Amino acid sequence: MKSSRKSLIFDLDGTLWDATGCAPAIWNRIFDKHSEVNFRMTQELAASLMGKTMEEIGDALFPDLSQEKRRQIVDEFGDEEVAYLKEKGAVLFDGMKETIQKLSNDYDLYIVSNCQDGYVPAFMTAHKMEAFFKDIEMSGRTGMDKGRNICLIMERNGISKADAVYIGDTEGDEKATRFAGIPFVWAKYGFGKATSPDAVLNDIRELPSLLSSLL
């Protein structure tokens, strides 16, 4: 069934919240269990990994380890991170929750993230956001990249290309949005850069007024 309202599809990390604060301690606890890992995670390094799939993170961090070992380490991290975030949450960008609540009155809202399975539900649970989003998708659940997951969300919910935009903070988000064939709004306040976004968001609270020129 085709949606009767315009649709906003959001990235999570660097767009709705900042979860890098907890990541270094969790990574380092996992590293301590694996003698093959001889470096420490920092918040700067954790931030540079945002927007990547867990497989891409494993490849970036552990190029000298076997694929099986990389997967084991990132899976251990992913499980512990989800458990932590579900209970503790992370740092919400200023005005995010109020803006999302306002937007949900006029638009259908979705989240598509290159995260492990369970990560987006942890965000929902910790910050009581379930009521605002119609559907979510994660690369860790589908095994697909973000571009294909955006298309999947659109197909599953009857969203046409003319009725949707994607809001994200990285060049990877921009490329995924182009693959899906919809406009890209760059969250400039996040972790990454963009090449030629259709609109620039300096603060998430600007989004309601900015959308009038895109949808």
CSV table of C-alpha atoms in Angstrom, one decimal, residues 52-168:
chain,number,residue,atom,x,y,z
A,52,LYS,CA,30.5,1.9,8.4
A,53,THR,CA,29.0,-1.6,8.6
A,54,MET,CA,30.4,-3.9,11.2
A,55,GLU,CA,32.2,-5.9,8.5
A,56,GLU,CA,33.8,-2.7,7.2
A,57,ILE,CA,34.8,-1.8,10.8
A,58,GLY,CA,36.5,-5.2,11.2
A,59,ASP,CA,38.4,-4.8,8.0
A,60,ALA,CA,39.5,-1.3,8.9
A,61,LEU,CA,40.6,-2.1,12.5
A,62,PHE,CA,42.1,-5.6,12.0
A,63,PRO,CA,43.5,-5.9,8.4
A,64,ASP,CA,46.1,-8.4,9.5
A,65,LEU,CA,43.6,-10.8,11.2
A,66,SER,CA,41.6,-13.5,9.6
A,67,GLN,CA,38.1,-12.8,8.5
A,68,GLU,CA,36.8,-15.2,11.1
A,69,LYS,CA,38.7,-13.4,13.9
A,70,ARG,CA,37.6,-10.0,12.7
A,71,ARG,CA,34.0,-11.1,12.8
A,72,GLN,CA,34.4,-12.6,16.2
A,73,ILE,CA,35.8,-9.4,17.7
A,74,VAL,CA,33.2,-7.0,16.1
A,75,ASP,CA,30.4,-9.3,17.0
A,76,GLU,CA,31.5,-9.4,20.7
A,77,PHE,CA,31.7,-5.6,20.6
A,78,GLY,CA,28.3,-5.3,18.9
A,79,ASP,CA,26.5,-7.4,21.5
A,80,GLU,CA,28.0,-5.6,24.4
A,81,GLU,CA,27.4,-2.2,22.9
A,82,VAL,CA,23.7,-3.0,22.2
A,83,ALA,CA,23.2,-4.2,25.8
A,84,TYR,CA,24.8,-1.0,27.2
A,85,LEU,CA,22.9,1.4,24.9
A,86,LYS,CA,19.6,-0.3,25.6
A,87,GLU,CA,20.0,0.4,29.3
A,88,LYS,CA,22.0,3.6,29.3
A,89,GLY,CA,21.3,5.3,26.0
A,90,ALA,CA,23.7,7.9,24.5
A,91,VAL,CA,23.9,11.6,23.8
A,92,LEU,CA,21.0,13.0,21.9
A,93,PHE,CA,21.7,16.0,19.7
A,94,ASP,CA,20.1,19.2,21.1
A,95,GLY,CA,16.4,19.4,20.2
A,96,MET,CA,16.4,16.0,18.5
A,97,LYS,CA,13.5,14.5,20.4
A,98,GLU,CA,11.3,17.5,20.2
A,99,THR,CA,12.0,17.9,16.5
A,100,ILE,CA,11.2,14.2,15.8
A,101,GLN,CA,8.0,14.5,17.7
A,102,LYS,CA,7.0,17.6,15.8
A,103,LEU,CA,7.9,16.0,12.4
A,104,SER,CA,6.0,12.8,13.2
A,105,ASN,CA,2.8,14.8,13.1
A,106,ASP,CA,3.2,15.6,9.4
A,107,TYR,CA,5.6,13.0,8.0
A,108,ASP,CA,6.2,9.2,8.2
A,109,LEU,CA,9.5,8.7,9.9
A,110,TYR,CA,12.0,5.8,9.4
A,111,ILE,CA,15.6,4.9,10.4
A,112,VAL,CA,18.1,3.0,8.2
A,113,SER,CA,21.5,2.5,9.7
A,114,ASN,CA,24.7,0.6,8.9
A,115,CYS,CA,24.7,-0.9,12.4
A,116,GLN,CA,24.5,-4.3,14.1
A,117,ASP,CA,21.2,-5.9,14.6
A,118,GLY,CA,19.6,-4.6,17.8
A,119,TYR,CA,21.3,-1.2,17.7
A,120,VAL,CA,18.4,0.9,16.5
A,121,PRO,CA,15.9,-0.8,18.9
A,122,ALA,CA,18.4,0.0,21.7
A,123,PHE,CA,18.1,3.7,20.7
A,124,MET,CA,14.3,3.4,20.6
A,125,THR,CA,14.1,1.7,24.0
A,126,ALA,CA,16.5,3.8,25.9
A,127,HIS,CA,15.0,7.1,24.8
A,128,LYS,CA,11.4,6.1,24.3
A,129,MET,CA,11.3,6.8,20.6
A,130,GLU,CA,9.2,3.9,19.4
A,131,ALA,CA,6.1,5.9,18.9
A,132,PHE,CA,7.7,8.2,16.3
A,133,PHE,CA,9.1,5.8,13.7
A,134,LYS,CA,7.0,3.5,11.5
A,135,ASP,CA,9.8,1.2,10.5
A,136,ILE,CA,13.6,0.6,10.8
A,137,GLU,CA,16.3,-1.4,9.1
A,138,MET,CA,19.9,-2.3,9.9
A,139,SER,CA,22.7,-3.8,7.8
A,140,GLY,CA,23.4,-6.3,10.6
A,141,ARG,CA,19.9,-7.7,10.2
A,142,THR,CA,19.6,-7.8,6.4
A,143,GLY,CA,23.3,-8.3,5.4
A,144,MET,CA,22.8,-5.5,2.8
A,145,ASP,CA,24.4,-2.1,2.4
A,146,LYS,CA,22.6,1.1,3.3
A,147,GLY,CA,21.5,1.9,-0.3
A,148,ARG,CA,19.7,-1.4,-0.6
A,149,ASN,CA,18.3,-1.1,2.9
A,150,ILE,CA,16.8,2.4,2.0
A,151,CYS,CA,15.2,0.8,-1.1
A,152,LEU,CA,14.0,-2.1,1.1
A,153,ILE,CA,12.3,0.3,3.5
A,154,MET,CA,10.7,2.2,0.6
A,155,GLU,CA,9.4,-0.9,-1.0
A,156,ARG,CA,8.1,-2.4,2.3
A,157,ASN,CA,6.2,0.8,3.1
A,158,GLY,CA,5.0,1.9,-0.3
A,159,ILE,CA,7.2,5.0,-0.4
A,160,SER,CA,7.8,6.6,-3.8
A,161,LYS,CA,11.0,8.4,-4.7
A,162,ALA,CA,9.1,11.6,-5.1
A,163,ASP,CA,7.9,11.5,-1.5
A,164,ALA,CA,11.1,10.8,0.5
A,165,VAL,CA,14.4,12.2,1.6
A,166,TYR,CA,17.2,10.7,3.5
A,167,ILE,CA,19.0,12.6,6.3
A,168,GLY,CA,22.5,11.5,7.2
